[in-house]
mmCIF file of the C-alpha atoms, coordinates in Angstrom:
data_MODEL
# 
_entry.id   MODEL 
# 
loop_
_atom_site.group_PDB 
_atom_site.id 
_atom_site.type_symbol 
_atom_site.label_atom_id 
_atom_site.label_alt_id 
_atom_site.label_comp_id 
_atom_site.label_asym_id 
_atom_site.label_entity_id 
_atom_site.label_seq_id 
_atom_site.pdbx_PDB_ins_code 
_atom_site.Cartn_x 
_atom_site.Cartn_y 
_atom_site.Cartn_z 
_atom_site.occupancy 
_atom_site.B_iso_or_equiv 
_atom_site.pdbx_formal_charge 
_atom_site.auth_seq_id 
_atom_site.auth_comp_id 
_atom_site.auth_asym_id 
_atom_site.auth_atom_id 
_atom_site.pdbx_PDB_model_num 
ATOM 1   C CA . MET A 1 1   ? -2.035  -5.675  3.368   1.00 0.00 ? 1   MET A CA 1 
ATOM 2   C CA . ALA A 1 2   ? -4.963  -6.355  5.717   1.00 0.00 ? 2   ALA A CA 1 
ATOM 3   C CA . ARG A 1 3   ? -5.805  -9.529  7.586   1.00 0.00 ? 3   ARG A CA 1 
ATOM 4   C CA . GLY A 1 4   ? -8.228  -11.728 5.672   1.00 0.00 ? 4   GLY A CA 1 
ATOM 5   C CA . ASN A 1 5   ? -10.387 -14.743 6.403   1.00 0.00 ? 5   ASN A CA 1 
ATOM 6   C CA . GLY A 1 6   ? -7.947  -17.567 5.750   1.00 0.00 ? 6   GLY A CA 1 
ATOM 7   C CA . VAL A 1 7   ? -9.055  -17.993 2.158   1.00 0.00 ? 7   VAL A CA 1 
ATOM 8   C CA . THR A 1 8   ? -7.551  -14.624 1.302   1.00 0.00 ? 8   THR A CA 1 
ATOM 9   C CA . GLU A 1 9   ? -4.925  -12.775 3.317   1.00 0.00 ? 9   GLU A CA 1 
ATOM 10  C CA . GLY A 1 10  ? -3.050  -9.505  3.046   1.00 0.00 ? 10  GLY A CA 1 
ATOM 11  C CA . TRP A 1 11  ? 0.714   -9.418  2.791   1.00 0.00 ? 11  TRP A CA 1 
ATOM 12  C CA . GLY A 1 12  ? 1.073   -7.490  6.044   1.00 0.00 ? 12  GLY A CA 1 
ATOM 13  C CA . GLN A 1 13  ? 0.225   -10.697 7.879   1.00 0.00 ? 13  GLN A CA 1 
ATOM 14  C CA . TYR A 1 14  ? 3.375   -12.324 6.476   1.00 0.00 ? 14  TYR A CA 1 
ATOM 15  C CA . LEU A 1 15  ? 5.946   -9.604  7.056   1.00 0.00 ? 15  LEU A CA 1 
ATOM 16  C CA . GLN A 1 16  ? 6.895   -10.548 10.626  1.00 0.00 ? 16  GLN A CA 1 
ATOM 17  C CA . GLN A 1 17  ? 8.706   -13.738 9.572   1.00 0.00 ? 17  GLN A CA 1 
ATOM 18  C CA . PHE A 1 18  ? 11.282  -11.619 7.741   1.00 0.00 ? 18  PHE A CA 1 
ATOM 19  C CA . MET A 1 19  ? 11.899  -8.963  10.415  1.00 0.00 ? 19  MET A CA 1 
ATOM 20  C CA . THR A 1 20  ? 13.781  -8.785  13.721  1.00 0.00 ? 20  THR A CA 1 
ATOM 21  C CA . VAL A 1 21  ? 11.427  -6.118  15.107  1.00 0.00 ? 21  VAL A CA 1 
ATOM 22  C CA . PRO A 1 22  ? 7.751   -6.585  16.037  1.00 0.00 ? 22  PRO A CA 1 
ATOM 23  C CA . VAL A 1 23  ? 5.301   -5.902  13.205  1.00 0.00 ? 23  VAL A CA 1 
ATOM 24  C CA . SER A 1 24  ? 1.852   -4.509  14.044  1.00 0.00 ? 24  SER A CA 1 
ATOM 25  C CA . ASN A 1 25  ? -0.561  -4.678  11.104  1.00 0.00 ? 25  ASN A CA 1 
ATOM 26  C CA . HIS A 1 26  ? -3.154  -1.888  11.284  1.00 0.00 ? 26  HIS A CA 1 
ATOM 27  C CA . ALA A 1 27  ? -4.424  -2.333  7.730   1.00 0.00 ? 27  ALA A CA 1 
ATOM 28  C CA . LEU A 1 28  ? -8.147  -2.893  7.212   1.00 0.00 ? 28  LEU A CA 1 
ATOM 29  C CA . GLY A 1 29  ? -9.807  -4.237  4.102   1.00 0.00 ? 29  GLY A CA 1 
ATOM 30  C CA . GLY A 1 30  ? -11.869 -1.933  1.913   1.00 0.00 ? 30  GLY A CA 1 
ATOM 31  C CA . ARG A 1 31  ? -10.229 1.276   3.107   1.00 0.00 ? 31  ARG A CA 1 
ATOM 32  C CA . SER A 1 32  ? -8.785  4.089   1.046   1.00 0.00 ? 32  SER A CA 1 
ATOM 33  C CA . SER A 1 33  ? -6.441  6.893   2.020   1.00 0.00 ? 33  SER A CA 1 
ATOM 34  C CA . ARG A 1 34  ? -9.535  9.058   2.430   1.00 0.00 ? 34  ARG A CA 1 
ATOM 35  C CA . SER A 1 35  ? -11.671 6.675   4.491   1.00 0.00 ? 35  SER A CA 1 
ATOM 36  C CA . PHE A 1 36  ? -8.694  5.686   6.664   1.00 0.00 ? 36  PHE A CA 1 
ATOM 37  C CA . THR A 1 37  ? -8.258  9.389   7.370   1.00 0.00 ? 37  THR A CA 1 
ATOM 38  C CA . GLU A 1 38  ? -11.928 10.184  7.950   1.00 0.00 ? 38  GLU A CA 1 
ATOM 39  C CA . GLU A 1 39  ? -12.400 7.192   10.258  1.00 0.00 ? 39  GLU A CA 1 
ATOM 40  C CA . GLY A 1 40  ? -9.572  8.518   12.441  1.00 0.00 ? 40  GLY A CA 1 
ATOM 41  C CA . ARG A 1 41  ? -7.358  5.516   11.821  1.00 0.00 ? 41  ARG A CA 1 
ATOM 42  C CA . PHE A 1 42  ? -4.252  7.481   10.886  1.00 0.00 ? 42  PHE A CA 1 
ATOM 43  C CA . ASN A 1 43  ? -4.723  9.553   14.045  1.00 0.00 ? 43  ASN A CA 1 
ATOM 44  C CA . ALA A 1 44  ? -5.002  6.388   16.119  1.00 0.00 ? 44  ALA A CA 1 
ATOM 45  C CA . ILE A 1 45  ? -1.701  5.126   14.720  1.00 0.00 ? 45  ILE A CA 1 
ATOM 46  C CA . VAL A 1 46  ? 0.012   8.462   15.306  1.00 0.00 ? 46  VAL A CA 1 
ATOM 47  C CA . ASN A 1 47  ? -1.240  8.538   18.896  1.00 0.00 ? 47  ASN A CA 1 
ATOM 48  C CA . GLN A 1 48  ? 0.389   5.140   19.544  1.00 0.00 ? 48  GLN A CA 1 
ATOM 49  C CA . LEU A 1 49  ? 3.692   5.987   17.873  1.00 0.00 ? 49  LEU A CA 1 
ATOM 50  C CA . ARG A 1 50  ? 6.971   6.191   19.693  1.00 0.00 ? 50  ARG A CA 1 
ATOM 51  C CA . PRO A 1 51  ? 9.912   8.078   18.197  1.00 0.00 ? 51  PRO A CA 1 
ATOM 52  C CA . GLY A 1 52  ? 11.803  5.802   15.836  1.00 0.00 ? 52  GLY A CA 1 
ATOM 53  C CA . ASP A 1 53  ? 8.829   3.611   14.945  1.00 0.00 ? 53  ASP A CA 1 
ATOM 54  C CA . TYR A 1 54  ? 8.508   2.782   11.256  1.00 0.00 ? 54  TYR A CA 1 
ATOM 55  C CA . VAL A 1 55  ? 5.154   3.099   9.495   1.00 0.00 ? 55  VAL A CA 1 
ATOM 56  C CA . VAL A 1 56  ? 4.556   1.588   6.054   1.00 0.00 ? 56  VAL A CA 1 
ATOM 57  C CA . ILE A 1 57  ? 1.709   3.311   4.195   1.00 0.00 ? 57  ILE A CA 1 
ATOM 58  C CA . ALA A 1 58  ? 0.169   1.803   1.066   1.00 0.00 ? 58  ALA A CA 1 
ATOM 59  C CA . PHE A 1 59  ? -3.168  2.664   -0.521  1.00 0.00 ? 59  PHE A CA 1 
ATOM 60  C CA . GLY A 1 60  ? -4.649  2.807   -4.000  1.00 0.00 ? 60  GLY A CA 1 
ATOM 61  C CA . HIS A 1 61  ? -6.919  -0.170  -4.597  1.00 0.00 ? 61  HIS A CA 1 
ATOM 62  C CA . ASN A 1 62  ? -9.979  1.588   -3.148  1.00 0.00 ? 62  ASN A CA 1 
ATOM 63  C CA . ASP A 1 63  ? -9.191  5.215   -3.939  1.00 0.00 ? 63  ASP A CA 1 
ATOM 64  C CA . GLY A 1 64  ? -10.563 5.438   -7.484  1.00 0.00 ? 64  GLY A CA 1 
ATOM 65  C CA . SER A 1 65  ? -13.644 7.292   -8.677  1.00 0.00 ? 65  SER A CA 1 
ATOM 66  C CA . ALA A 1 66  ? -16.950 5.801   -7.551  1.00 0.00 ? 66  ALA A CA 1 
ATOM 67  C CA . GLY A 1 67  ? -19.307 7.255   -10.149 1.00 0.00 ? 67  GLY A CA 1 
ATOM 68  C CA . ALA A 1 68  ? -22.421 9.357   -9.601  1.00 0.00 ? 68  ALA A CA 1 
ATOM 69  C CA . VAL A 1 69  ? -22.839 8.554   -5.893  1.00 0.00 ? 69  VAL A CA 1 
ATOM 70  C CA . ASP A 1 70  ? -19.979 8.875   -3.420  1.00 0.00 ? 70  ASP A CA 1 
ATOM 71  C CA . ASN A 1 71  ? -18.880 5.644   -1.742  1.00 0.00 ? 71  ASN A CA 1 
ATOM 72  C CA . GLY A 1 72  ? -16.957 7.236   1.118   1.00 0.00 ? 72  GLY A CA 1 
ATOM 73  C CA . ARG A 1 73  ? -13.628 6.076   -0.307  1.00 0.00 ? 73  ARG A CA 1 
ATOM 74  C CA . GLN A 1 74  ? -12.975 7.837   -3.606  1.00 0.00 ? 74  GLN A CA 1 
ATOM 75  C CA . CYS A 1 75  ? -10.441 10.652  -3.835  1.00 0.00 ? 75  CYS A CA 1 
ATOM 76  C CA . ALA A 1 76  ? -10.505 13.701  -6.058  1.00 0.00 ? 76  ALA A CA 1 
ATOM 77  C CA . VAL A 1 77  ? -8.748  12.980  -9.347  1.00 0.00 ? 77  VAL A CA 1 
ATOM 78  C CA . GLY A 1 78  ? -5.363  14.653  -9.709  1.00 0.00 ? 78  GLY A CA 1 
ATOM 79  C CA . ASP A 1 79  ? -1.918  14.779  -8.138  1.00 0.00 ? 79  ASP A CA 1 
ATOM 80  C CA . GLY A 1 80  ? -2.155  18.234  -6.593  1.00 0.00 ? 80  GLY A CA 1 
ATOM 81  C CA . TYR A 1 81  ? -2.200  18.555  -2.824  1.00 0.00 ? 81  TYR A CA 1 
ATOM 82  C CA . ASP A 1 82  ? -4.890  21.231  -3.117  1.00 0.00 ? 82  ASP A CA 1 
ATOM 83  C CA . THR A 1 83  ? -6.996  19.395  -5.707  1.00 0.00 ? 83  THR A CA 1 
ATOM 84  C CA . THR A 1 84  ? -10.605 18.914  -4.592  1.00 0.00 ? 84  THR A CA 1 
ATOM 85  C CA . ALA A 1 85  ? -13.872 17.661  -6.021  1.00 0.00 ? 85  ALA A CA 1 
ATOM 86  C CA . THR A 1 86  ? -17.488 18.049  -4.995  1.00 0.00 ? 86  THR A CA 1 
ATOM 87  C CA . VAL A 1 87  ? -19.413 14.780  -4.879  1.00 0.00 ? 87  VAL A CA 1 
ATOM 88  C CA . ARG A 1 88  ? -22.926 13.810  -3.909  1.00 0.00 ? 88  ARG A CA 1 
ATOM 89  C CA . THR A 1 89  ? -23.720 11.292  -1.183  1.00 0.00 ? 89  THR A CA 1 
ATOM 90  C CA . SER A 1 90  ? -26.509 8.717   -1.288  1.00 0.00 ? 90  SER A CA 1 
ATOM 91  C CA . THR A 1 91  ? -28.691 11.167  0.666   1.00 0.00 ? 91  THR A CA 1 
ATOM 92  C CA . GLY A 1 92  ? -28.141 13.912  -1.914  1.00 0.00 ? 92  GLY A CA 1 
ATOM 93  C CA . GLN A 1 93  ? -25.745 15.951  0.202   1.00 0.00 ? 93  GLN A CA 1 
ATOM 94  C CA . SER A 1 94  ? -22.839 17.650  -1.581  1.00 0.00 ? 94  SER A CA 1 
ATOM 95  C CA . ILE A 1 95  ? -19.443 17.236  0.087   1.00 0.00 ? 95  ILE A CA 1 
ATOM 96  C CA . VAL A 1 96  ? -15.899 18.248  -0.820  1.00 0.00 ? 96  VAL A CA 1 
ATOM 97  C CA . ILE A 1 97  ? -13.260 15.531  -1.072  1.00 0.00 ? 97  ILE A CA 1 
ATOM 98  C CA . HIS A 1 98  ? -9.503  15.838  -1.509  1.00 0.00 ? 98  HIS A CA 1 
ATOM 99  C CA . SER A 1 99  ? -6.852  14.169  -3.627  1.00 0.00 ? 99  SER A CA 1 
ATOM 100 C CA . PHE A 1 100 ? -4.891  11.006  -2.840  1.00 0.00 ? 100 PHE A CA 1 
ATOM 101 C CA . PRO A 1 101 ? -1.699  13.049  -2.293  1.00 0.00 ? 101 PRO A CA 1 
ATOM 102 C CA . TYR A 1 102 ? -3.556  15.288  0.168   1.00 0.00 ? 102 TYR A CA 1 
ATOM 103 C CA . TYR A 1 103 ? -4.557  12.409  2.438   1.00 0.00 ? 103 TYR A CA 1 
ATOM 104 C CA . MET A 1 104 ? -1.230  10.621  2.080   1.00 0.00 ? 104 MET A CA 1 
ATOM 105 C CA . GLN A 1 105 ? 0.963   13.672  2.619   1.00 0.00 ? 105 GLN A CA 1 
ATOM 106 C CA . ASN A 1 106 ? -1.003  14.651  5.708   1.00 0.00 ? 106 ASN A CA 1 
ATOM 107 C CA . ALA A 1 107 ? -0.505  11.155  7.136   1.00 0.00 ? 107 ALA A CA 1 
ATOM 108 C CA . VAL A 1 108 ? 3.216   11.147  6.354   1.00 0.00 ? 108 VAL A CA 1 
ATOM 109 C CA . ASN A 1 109 ? 3.727   14.571  7.896   1.00 0.00 ? 109 ASN A CA 1 
ATOM 110 C CA . ALA A 1 110 ? 1.780   13.649  11.038  1.00 0.00 ? 110 ALA A CA 1 
ATOM 111 C CA . ILE A 1 111 ? 3.931   10.550  11.491  1.00 0.00 ? 111 ILE A CA 1 
ATOM 112 C CA . LYS A 1 112 ? 7.128   12.551  11.002  1.00 0.00 ? 112 LYS A CA 1 
ATOM 113 C CA . ALA A 1 113 ? 5.954   15.180  13.488  1.00 0.00 ? 113 ALA A CA 1 
ATOM 114 C CA . LYS A 1 114 ? 5.588   12.451  16.130  1.00 0.00 ? 114 LYS A CA 1 
ATOM 115 C CA . GLY A 1 115 ? 9.100   11.159  15.454  1.00 0.00 ? 115 GLY A CA 1 
ATOM 116 C CA . GLY A 1 116 ? 8.019   8.194   13.356  1.00 0.00 ? 116 GLY A CA 1 
ATOM 117 C CA . ILE A 1 117 ? 9.691   7.083   10.146  1.00 0.00 ? 117 ILE A CA 1 
ATOM 118 C CA . PRO A 1 118 ? 7.179   6.756   7.293   1.00 0.00 ? 118 PRO A CA 1 
ATOM 119 C CA . ILE A 1 119 ? 7.760   4.523   4.283   1.00 0.00 ? 119 ILE A CA 1 
ATOM 120 C CA . VAL A 1 120 ? 5.446   5.009   1.318   1.00 0.00 ? 120 VAL A CA 1 
ATOM 121 C CA . ALA A 1 121 ? 4.812   1.911   -0.788  1.00 0.00 ? 121 ALA A CA 1 
ATOM 122 C CA . SER A 1 122 ? 2.895   1.704   -4.029  1.00 0.00 ? 122 SER A CA 1 
ATOM 123 C CA . GLN A 1 123 ? -0.172  -0.499  -4.150  1.00 0.00 ? 123 GLN A CA 1 
ATOM 124 C CA . THR A 1 124 ? 0.244   -4.128  -5.176  1.00 0.00 ? 124 THR A CA 1 
ATOM 125 C CA . PRO A 1 125 ? -0.833  -5.284  -8.653  1.00 0.00 ? 125 PRO A CA 1 
ATOM 126 C CA . ARG A 1 126 ? -4.116  -6.785  -9.653  1.00 0.00 ? 126 ARG A CA 1 
ATOM 127 C CA . ASN A 1 127 ? -3.866  -10.158 -11.365 1.00 0.00 ? 127 ASN A CA 1 
ATOM 128 C CA . GLY A 1 128 ? -3.920  -8.682  -14.852 1.00 0.00 ? 128 GLY A CA 1 
ATOM 129 C CA . TRP A 1 129 ? -1.403  -9.626  -17.535 1.00 0.00 ? 129 TRP A CA 1 
ATOM 130 C CA . THR A 1 130 ? -0.149  -8.230  -20.844 1.00 0.00 ? 130 THR A CA 1 
ATOM 131 C CA . ASN A 1 131 ? 2.206   -10.318 -23.013 1.00 0.00 ? 131 ASN A CA 1 
ATOM 132 C CA . GLY A 1 132 ? 3.443   -12.471 -20.151 1.00 0.00 ? 132 GLY A CA 1 
ATOM 133 C CA . SER A 1 133 ? 3.964   -9.687  -17.625 1.00 0.00 ? 133 SER A CA 1 
ATOM 134 C CA . ILE A 1 134 ? 1.787   -7.929  -15.081 1.00 0.00 ? 134 ILE A CA 1 
ATOM 135 C CA . SER A 1 135 ? 0.049   -4.975  -16.714 1.00 0.00 ? 135 SER A CA 1 
ATOM 136 C CA . PRO A 1 136 ? 1.418   -1.490  -15.938 1.00 0.00 ? 136 PRO A CA 1 
ATOM 137 C CA . GLY A 1 137 ? 0.268   0.173   -12.733 1.00 0.00 ? 137 GLY A CA 1 
ATOM 138 C CA . ASN A 1 138 ? -2.479  2.776   -12.520 1.00 0.00 ? 138 ASN A CA 1 
ATOM 139 C CA . ARG A 1 139 ? -2.205  6.431   -11.535 1.00 0.00 ? 139 ARG A CA 1 
ATOM 140 C CA . PHE A 1 140 ? -2.026  5.640   -7.819  1.00 0.00 ? 140 PHE A CA 1 
ATOM 141 C CA . VAL A 1 141 ? 1.369   3.998   -8.264  1.00 0.00 ? 141 VAL A CA 1 
ATOM 142 C CA . GLY A 1 142 ? 2.672   7.282   -9.636  1.00 0.00 ? 142 GLY A CA 1 
ATOM 143 C CA . TYR A 1 143 ? 0.855   9.263   -6.975  1.00 0.00 ? 143 TYR A CA 1 
ATOM 144 C CA . ALA A 1 144 ? 2.518   7.223   -4.211  1.00 0.00 ? 144 ALA A CA 1 
ATOM 145 C CA . LYS A 1 145 ? 5.969   7.930   -5.644  1.00 0.00 ? 145 LYS A CA 1 
ATOM 146 C CA . LEU A 1 146 ? 5.107   11.624  -5.880  1.00 0.00 ? 146 LEU A CA 1 
ATOM 147 C CA . VAL A 1 147 ? 4.000   11.697  -2.236  1.00 0.00 ? 147 VAL A CA 1 
ATOM 148 C CA . ALA A 1 148 ? 7.309   10.171  -1.141  1.00 0.00 ? 148 ALA A CA 1 
ATOM 149 C CA . GLU A 1 149 ? 9.269   12.691  -3.214  1.00 0.00 ? 149 GLU A CA 1 
ATOM 150 C CA . ARG A 1 150 ? 7.312   15.649  -1.871  1.00 0.00 ? 150 ARG A CA 1 
ATOM 151 C CA . THR A 1 151 ? 7.711   14.592  1.748   1.00 0.00 ? 151 THR A CA 1 
ATOM 152 C CA . GLY A 1 152 ? 11.291  13.322  1.500   1.00 0.00 ? 152 GLY A CA 1 
ATOM 153 C CA . VAL A 1 153 ? 10.609  9.786   2.682   1.00 0.00 ? 153 VAL A CA 1 
ATOM 154 C CA . THR A 1 154 ? 11.523  6.355   1.355   1.00 0.00 ? 154 THR A CA 1 
ATOM 155 C CA . TYR A 1 155 ? 9.478   5.048   -1.552  1.00 0.00 ? 155 TYR A CA 1 
ATOM 156 C CA . ILE A 1 156 ? 9.224   1.328   -2.266  1.00 0.00 ? 156 ILE A CA 1 
ATOM 157 C CA . ASP A 1 157 ? 7.728   0.446   -5.633  1.00 0.00 ? 157 ASP A CA 1 
ATOM 158 C CA . HIS A 1 158 ? 5.972   -2.604  -4.279  1.00 0.00 ? 158 HIS A CA 1 
ATOM 159 C CA . TYR A 1 159 ? 3.988   -2.848  -7.503  1.00 0.00 ? 159 TYR A CA 1 
ATOM 160 C CA . ALA A 1 160 ? 7.160   -3.331  -9.543  1.00 0.00 ? 160 ALA A CA 1 
ATOM 161 C CA . TYR A 1 161 ? 8.698   -5.811  -7.107  1.00 0.00 ? 161 TYR A CA 1 
ATOM 162 C CA . VAL A 1 162 ? 5.550   -7.939  -7.058  1.00 0.00 ? 162 VAL A CA 1 
ATOM 163 C CA . ALA A 1 163 ? 5.389   -7.760  -10.855 1.00 0.00 ? 163 ALA A CA 1 
ATOM 164 C CA . GLN A 1 164 ? 8.961   -9.027  -10.978 1.00 0.00 ? 164 GLN A CA 1 
ATOM 165 C CA . ALA A 1 165 ? 8.144   -11.954 -8.691  1.00 0.00 ? 165 ALA A CA 1 
ATOM 166 C CA . TYR A 1 166 ? 5.003   -12.813 -10.641 1.00 0.00 ? 166 TYR A CA 1 
ATOM 167 C CA . LYS A 1 167 ? 6.852   -12.843 -13.956 1.00 0.00 ? 167 LYS A CA 1 
ATOM 168 C CA . ARG A 1 168 ? 9.367   -15.287 -12.488 1.00 0.00 ? 168 ARG A CA 1 
ATOM 169 C CA . LEU A 1 169 ? 6.568   -17.562 -11.257 1.00 0.00 ? 169 LEU A CA 1 
ATOM 170 C CA . GLY A 1 170 ? 4.442   -17.320 -14.400 1.00 0.00 ? 170 GLY A CA 1 
ATOM 171 C CA . GLN A 1 171 ? 0.813   -16.464 -15.014 1.00 0.00 ? 171 GLN A CA 1 
ATOM 172 C CA . SER A 1 172 ? -0.629  -19.955 -14.523 1.00 0.00 ? 172 SER A CA 1 
ATOM 173 C CA . TYR A 1 173 ? 0.984   -20.311 -11.113 1.00 0.00 ? 173 TYR A CA 1 
ATOM 174 C CA . VAL A 1 174 ? 0.096   -16.781 -10.036 1.00 0.00 ? 174 VAL A CA 1 
ATOM 175 C CA . ASN A 1 175 ? -3.539  -17.390 -11.000 1.00 0.00 ? 175 ASN A CA 1 
ATOM 176 C CA . THR A 1 176 ? -3.723  -19.852 -8.083  1.00 0.00 ? 176 THR A CA 1 
ATOM 177 C CA . PHE A 1 177 ? -3.016  -16.942 -5.717  1.00 0.00 ? 177 PHE A CA 1 
ATOM 178 C CA . TYR A 1 178 ? -6.409  -15.358 -6.502  1.00 0.00 ? 178 TYR A CA 1 
ATOM 179 C CA . PRO A 1 179 ? -9.248  -17.689 -5.449  1.00 0.00 ? 179 PRO A CA 1 
ATOM 180 C CA . ASN A 1 180 ? -12.048 -15.100 -5.461  1.00 0.00 ? 180 ASN A CA 1 
ATOM 181 C CA . ASP A 1 181 ? -11.116 -12.040 -7.511  1.00 0.00 ? 181 ASP A CA 1 
ATOM 182 C CA . PRO A 1 182 ? -8.086  -10.378 -9.144  1.00 0.00 ? 182 PRO A CA 1 
ATOM 183 C CA . VAL A 1 183 ? -7.207  -8.278  -6.078  1.00 0.00 ? 183 VAL A CA 1 
ATOM 184 C CA . HIS A 1 184 ? -7.195  -10.410 -2.916  1.00 0.00 ? 184 HIS A CA 1 
ATOM 185 C CA . THR A 1 185 ? -4.437  -12.997 -2.537  1.00 0.00 ? 185 THR A CA 1 
ATOM 186 C CA . SER A 1 186 ? -4.430  -16.425 -0.951  1.00 0.00 ? 186 SER A CA 1 
ATOM 187 C CA . PRO A 1 187 ? -2.062  -17.003 1.989   1.00 0.00 ? 187 PRO A CA 1 
ATOM 188 C CA . ALA A 1 188 ? 0.549   -18.353 -0.444  1.00 0.00 ? 188 ALA A CA 1 
ATOM 189 C CA . GLY A 1 189 ? 0.157   -15.293 -2.636  1.00 0.00 ? 189 GLY A CA 1 
ATOM 190 C CA . ALA A 1 190 ? 0.357   -12.945 0.335   1.00 0.00 ? 190 ALA A CA 1 
ATOM 191 C CA . ASN A 1 191 ? 3.628   -14.574 1.337   1.00 0.00 ? 191 ASN A CA 1 
ATOM 192 C CA . VAL A 1 192 ? 5.094   -13.921 -2.118  1.00 0.00 ? 192 VAL A CA 1 
ATOM 193 C CA . VAL A 1 193 ? 3.889   -10.310 -1.981  1.00 0.00 ? 193 VAL A CA 1 
ATOM 194 C CA . ALA A 1 194 ? 5.497   -9.886  1.458   1.00 0.00 ? 194 ALA A CA 1 
ATOM 195 C CA . GLN A 1 195 ? 8.774   -11.258 0.098   1.00 0.00 ? 195 GLN A CA 1 
ATOM 196 C CA . ALA A 1 196 ? 8.603   -8.744  -2.744  1.00 0.00 ? 196 ALA A CA 1 
ATOM 197 C CA . PHE A 1 197 ? 8.216   -5.913  -0.224  1.00 0.00 ? 197 PHE A CA 1 
ATOM 198 C CA . VAL A 1 198 ? 11.249  -7.158  1.688   1.00 0.00 ? 198 VAL A CA 1 
ATOM 199 C CA . ARG A 1 199 ? 13.283  -7.237  -1.522  1.00 0.00 ? 199 ARG A CA 1 
ATOM 200 C CA . GLY A 1 200 ? 12.256  -3.655  -2.208  1.00 0.00 ? 200 GLY A CA 1 
ATOM 201 C CA . LEU A 1 201 ? 13.175  -2.671  1.346   1.00 0.00 ? 201 LEU A CA 1 
ATOM 202 C CA . LEU A 1 202 ? 16.594  -4.308  1.076   1.00 0.00 ? 202 LEU A CA 1 
ATOM 203 C CA . CYS A 1 203 ? 17.179  -2.398  -2.150  1.00 0.00 ? 203 CYS A CA 1 
ATOM 204 C CA . SER A 1 204 ? 16.299  0.930   -0.523  1.00 0.00 ? 204 SER A CA 1 
ATOM 205 C CA . ASN A 1 205 ? 18.473  3.127   1.672   1.00 0.00 ? 205 ASN A CA 1 
ATOM 206 C CA . ASN A 1 206 ? 15.991  3.064   4.549   1.00 0.00 ? 206 ASN A CA 1 
ATOM 207 C CA . SER A 1 207 ? 17.416  2.090   7.934   1.00 0.00 ? 207 SER A CA 1 
ATOM 208 C CA . LEU A 1 208 ? 14.640  -0.477  8.412   1.00 0.00 ? 208 LEU A CA 1 
ATOM 209 C CA . ARG A 1 209 ? 16.555  -2.760  6.062   1.00 0.00 ? 209 ARG A CA 1 
ATOM 210 C CA . SER A 1 210 ? 18.999  -3.424  8.910   1.00 0.00 ? 210 SER A CA 1 
ATOM 211 C CA . ARG A 1 211 ? 16.097  -5.052  10.767  1.00 0.00 ? 211 ARG A CA 1 
ATOM 212 C CA . VAL A 1 212 ? 15.551  -7.710  8.098   1.00 0.00 ? 212 VAL A CA 1 
ATOM 213 C CA . ASN A 1 213 ? 16.435  -11.163 9.447   1.00 0.00 ? 213 ASN A CA 1 
ATOM 214 C CA . GLY A 1 214 ? 18.235  -14.056 7.774   1.00 0.00 ? 214 GLY A CA 1 
ATOM 215 C CA . ALA A 1 215 ? 15.114  -15.372 6.093   1.00 0.00 ? 215 ALA A CA 1 
ATOM 216 C CA . GLY A 1 216 ? 14.419  -11.931 4.712   1.00 0.00 ? 216 GLY A CA 1 
ATOM 217 C CA . GLN A 1 217 ? 17.959  -11.553 3.429   1.00 0.00 ? 217 GLN A CA 1 
ATOM 218 C CA . ASN A 1 218 ? 17.357  -14.629 1.285   1.00 0.00 ? 218 ASN A CA 1 
ATOM 219 C CA . VAL A 1 219 ? 14.127  -13.582 -0.443  1.00 0.00 ? 219 VAL A CA 1 
ATOM 220 C CA . PRO A 1 220 ? 14.378  -13.969 -4.232  1.00 0.00 ? 220 PRO A CA 1 
ATOM 221 C CA . ASP A 1 221 ? 14.780  -11.498 -7.088  1.00 0.00 ? 221 ASP A CA 1 
ATOM 222 C CA . ARG A 1 222 ? 16.966  -8.477  -7.751  1.00 0.00 ? 222 ARG A CA 1 
ATOM 223 C CA . CYS A 1 223 ? 16.960  -4.768  -7.104  1.00 0.00 ? 223 CYS A CA 1 
ATOM 224 C CA . LEU A 1 224 ? 15.028  -2.675  -9.608  1.00 0.00 ? 224 LEU A CA 1 
# 
């Protein structure tokens, strides 16, 4: 979702062209739900919110286990809000970390308390294929859906909508969207990923869909 360097770009940079309301992209590369929380970035967004503002939240690419030494981003494994893990930092200090749902649910609830309207989206796919289709999503896709269900907010399965778009385009063409690695998209790829989000939004019951402009109404693919 985050702004890139021109060679790679996040899809959040391409959402404005499909919306009638201003889009402010607060995503930053390399962050997880945990590090975004611990750096105070969710709090900064909440402090700027006005009642009725929409906030799209999507994490997962950087939230996985880091191994023996904590990387400041990993979350405790599990879908429980109260699930924790003790990890060791590079200096040998033991710290307690929480689960992905813990960080996400806290963010959603803080936004709701300020009068904002959160939308939880699943992470986007890596460029990995199985039998002509994007490979199934990891546990964070399921976690994101669970967070939305627990908090009563809109869930957009961005993973599935991107997978649908990629299958239509084909693996060879989609490979051109990933110049450096299987995660970060080119500008052209980011545009396709943004279109997939808009399709998912249009297929939801969230009121933000009424703020999709004519170009957004014409994005390809079907409701899932």
